[in-house]
Tab-separated table of C-alpha atoms in Angstrom:
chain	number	residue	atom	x	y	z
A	34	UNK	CA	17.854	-11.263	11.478
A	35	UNK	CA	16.423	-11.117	7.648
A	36	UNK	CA	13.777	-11.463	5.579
A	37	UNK	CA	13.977	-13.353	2.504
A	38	UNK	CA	11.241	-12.545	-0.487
A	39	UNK	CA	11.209	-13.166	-3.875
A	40	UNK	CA	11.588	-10.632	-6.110
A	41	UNK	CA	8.211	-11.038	-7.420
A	42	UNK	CA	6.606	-10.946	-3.930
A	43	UNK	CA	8.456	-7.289	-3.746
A	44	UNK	CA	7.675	-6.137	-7.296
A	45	UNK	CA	3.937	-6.590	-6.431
A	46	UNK	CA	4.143	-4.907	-3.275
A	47	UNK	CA	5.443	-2.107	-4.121
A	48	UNK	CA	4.767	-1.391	-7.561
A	49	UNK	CA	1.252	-1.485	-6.500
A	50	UNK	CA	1.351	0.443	-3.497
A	51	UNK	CA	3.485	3.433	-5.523
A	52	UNK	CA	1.147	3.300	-8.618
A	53	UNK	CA	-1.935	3.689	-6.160
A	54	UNK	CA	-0.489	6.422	-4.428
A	55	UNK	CA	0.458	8.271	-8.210
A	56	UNK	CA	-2.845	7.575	-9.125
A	57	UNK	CA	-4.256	9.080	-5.963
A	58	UNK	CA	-2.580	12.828	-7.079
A	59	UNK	CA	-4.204	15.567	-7.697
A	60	UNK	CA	-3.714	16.721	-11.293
A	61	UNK	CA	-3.027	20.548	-10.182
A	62	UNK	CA	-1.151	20.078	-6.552
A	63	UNK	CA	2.424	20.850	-6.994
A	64	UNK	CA	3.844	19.251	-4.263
A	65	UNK	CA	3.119	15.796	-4.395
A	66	UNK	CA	4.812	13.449	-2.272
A	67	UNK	CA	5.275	9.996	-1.925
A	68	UNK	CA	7.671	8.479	1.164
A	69	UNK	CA	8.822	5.378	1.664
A	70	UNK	CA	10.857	3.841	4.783
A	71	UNK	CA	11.841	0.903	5.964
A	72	UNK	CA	12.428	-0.088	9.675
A	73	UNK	CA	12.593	-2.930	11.762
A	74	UNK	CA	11.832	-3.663	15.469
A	75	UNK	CA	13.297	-6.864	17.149
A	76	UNK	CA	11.195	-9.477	15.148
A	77	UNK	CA	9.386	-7.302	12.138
A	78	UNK	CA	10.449	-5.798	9.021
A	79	UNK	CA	7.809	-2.609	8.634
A	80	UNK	CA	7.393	-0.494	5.203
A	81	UNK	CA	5.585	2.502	5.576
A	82	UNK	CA	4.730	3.865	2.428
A	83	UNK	CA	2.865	7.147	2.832
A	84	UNK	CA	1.325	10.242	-0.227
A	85	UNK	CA	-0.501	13.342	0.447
A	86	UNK	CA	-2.872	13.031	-2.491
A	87	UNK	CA	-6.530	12.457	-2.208
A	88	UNK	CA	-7.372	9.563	0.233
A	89	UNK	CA	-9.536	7.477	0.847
A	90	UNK	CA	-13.014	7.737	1.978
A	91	UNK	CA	-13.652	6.409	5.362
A	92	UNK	CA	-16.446	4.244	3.658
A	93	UNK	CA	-14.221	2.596	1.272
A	94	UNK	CA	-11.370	1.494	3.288
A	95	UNK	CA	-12.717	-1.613	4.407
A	96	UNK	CA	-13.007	-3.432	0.842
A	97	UNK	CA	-9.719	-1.980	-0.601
A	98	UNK	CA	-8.118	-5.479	0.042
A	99	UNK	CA	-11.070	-7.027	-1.773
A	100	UNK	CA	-10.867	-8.811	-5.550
A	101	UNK	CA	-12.016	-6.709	-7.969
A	102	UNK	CA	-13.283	-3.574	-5.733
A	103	UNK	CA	-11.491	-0.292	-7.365
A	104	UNK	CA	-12.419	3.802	-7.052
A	105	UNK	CA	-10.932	4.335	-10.546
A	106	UNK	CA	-13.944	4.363	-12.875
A	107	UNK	CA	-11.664	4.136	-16.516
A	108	UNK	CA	-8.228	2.073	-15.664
A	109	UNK	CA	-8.691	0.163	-12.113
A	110	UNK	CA	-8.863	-3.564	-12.253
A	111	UNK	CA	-9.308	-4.038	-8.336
A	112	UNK	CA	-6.588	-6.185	-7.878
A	113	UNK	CA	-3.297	-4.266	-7.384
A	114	UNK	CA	-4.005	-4.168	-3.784
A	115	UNK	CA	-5.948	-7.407	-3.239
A	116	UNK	CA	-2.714	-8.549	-4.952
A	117	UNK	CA	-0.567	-6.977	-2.447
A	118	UNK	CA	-2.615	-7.916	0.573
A	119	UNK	CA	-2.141	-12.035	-0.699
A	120	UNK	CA	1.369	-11.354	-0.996
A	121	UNK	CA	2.072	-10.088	2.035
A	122	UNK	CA	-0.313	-12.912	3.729
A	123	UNK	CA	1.825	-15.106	2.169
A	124	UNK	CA	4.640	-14.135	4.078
A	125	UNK	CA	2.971	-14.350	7.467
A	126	UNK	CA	2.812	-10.675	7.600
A	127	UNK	CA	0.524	-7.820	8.026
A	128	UNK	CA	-0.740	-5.266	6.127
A	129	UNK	CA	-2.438	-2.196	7.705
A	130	UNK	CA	-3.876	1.344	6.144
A	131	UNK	CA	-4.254	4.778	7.194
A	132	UNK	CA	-5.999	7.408	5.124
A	133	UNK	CA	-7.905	10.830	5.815
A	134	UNK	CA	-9.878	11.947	2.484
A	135	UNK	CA	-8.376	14.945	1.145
A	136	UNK	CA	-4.997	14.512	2.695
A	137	UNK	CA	-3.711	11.538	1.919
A	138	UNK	CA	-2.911	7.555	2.593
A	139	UNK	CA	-0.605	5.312	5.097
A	140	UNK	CA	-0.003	1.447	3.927
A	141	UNK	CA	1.950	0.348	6.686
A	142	UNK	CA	3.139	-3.956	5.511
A	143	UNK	CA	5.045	-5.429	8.484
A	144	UNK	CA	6.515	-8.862	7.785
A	145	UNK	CA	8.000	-11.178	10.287
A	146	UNK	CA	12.046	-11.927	10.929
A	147	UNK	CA	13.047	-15.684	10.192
């Protein structure tokens, strides 16, 4: 089984999702993390990409995927993950988050065999 994307399907997807997560740092933690994996159950290809930094508050998680919405006052645009959510849709697949405030973030994007 395989997935086929486009190289500018996974450029968006996880560009964005790894910027977010940098951006979501704190400035004086030393141990910042960011892992990514890949897995795959009998029809879905799943990439987990997870960060320790801040999270996200529980009040905010359900516009994340909207156009425009952003919690960075000076450089967010609000559509890196609108953007990512579209091209994941496009795909048929799924797109799911995770996050605790103050320790950090799960994007989970599952996307179906052919």
């Amino acid at each position: 089984p395989f997935v086929i994307l486009n190289i500018e399907t996974i450029n968006i997807i996880l560009i964005n999702l790894i910027e977010n997560a940098i951006d979501a740092f704190y400035e004086d933690k030393g141990n910042n993390l960011i892992k990514i994996s890949v897995s795959s159950t009998s029809n879905l290809l799943n990439l987990l990409i997870e960060d320790n930094g801040i999270g996200i508050p529980e009040e905010e998680i359900d516009y994340i995927f909207d156009p425009f919405y952003t919690t960075k006052e000076e450089h967010g645009t609000g559509l890196g993950l609108y953007l990512v959510y579209n091209e994941v849709k496009k795909y048929n697949g799924d797109i799911s988050v995770e996050s605790e405030y103050g320790i950090g973030t799960k994007f989970l994007v599952s996307i179906k065999f052919e």
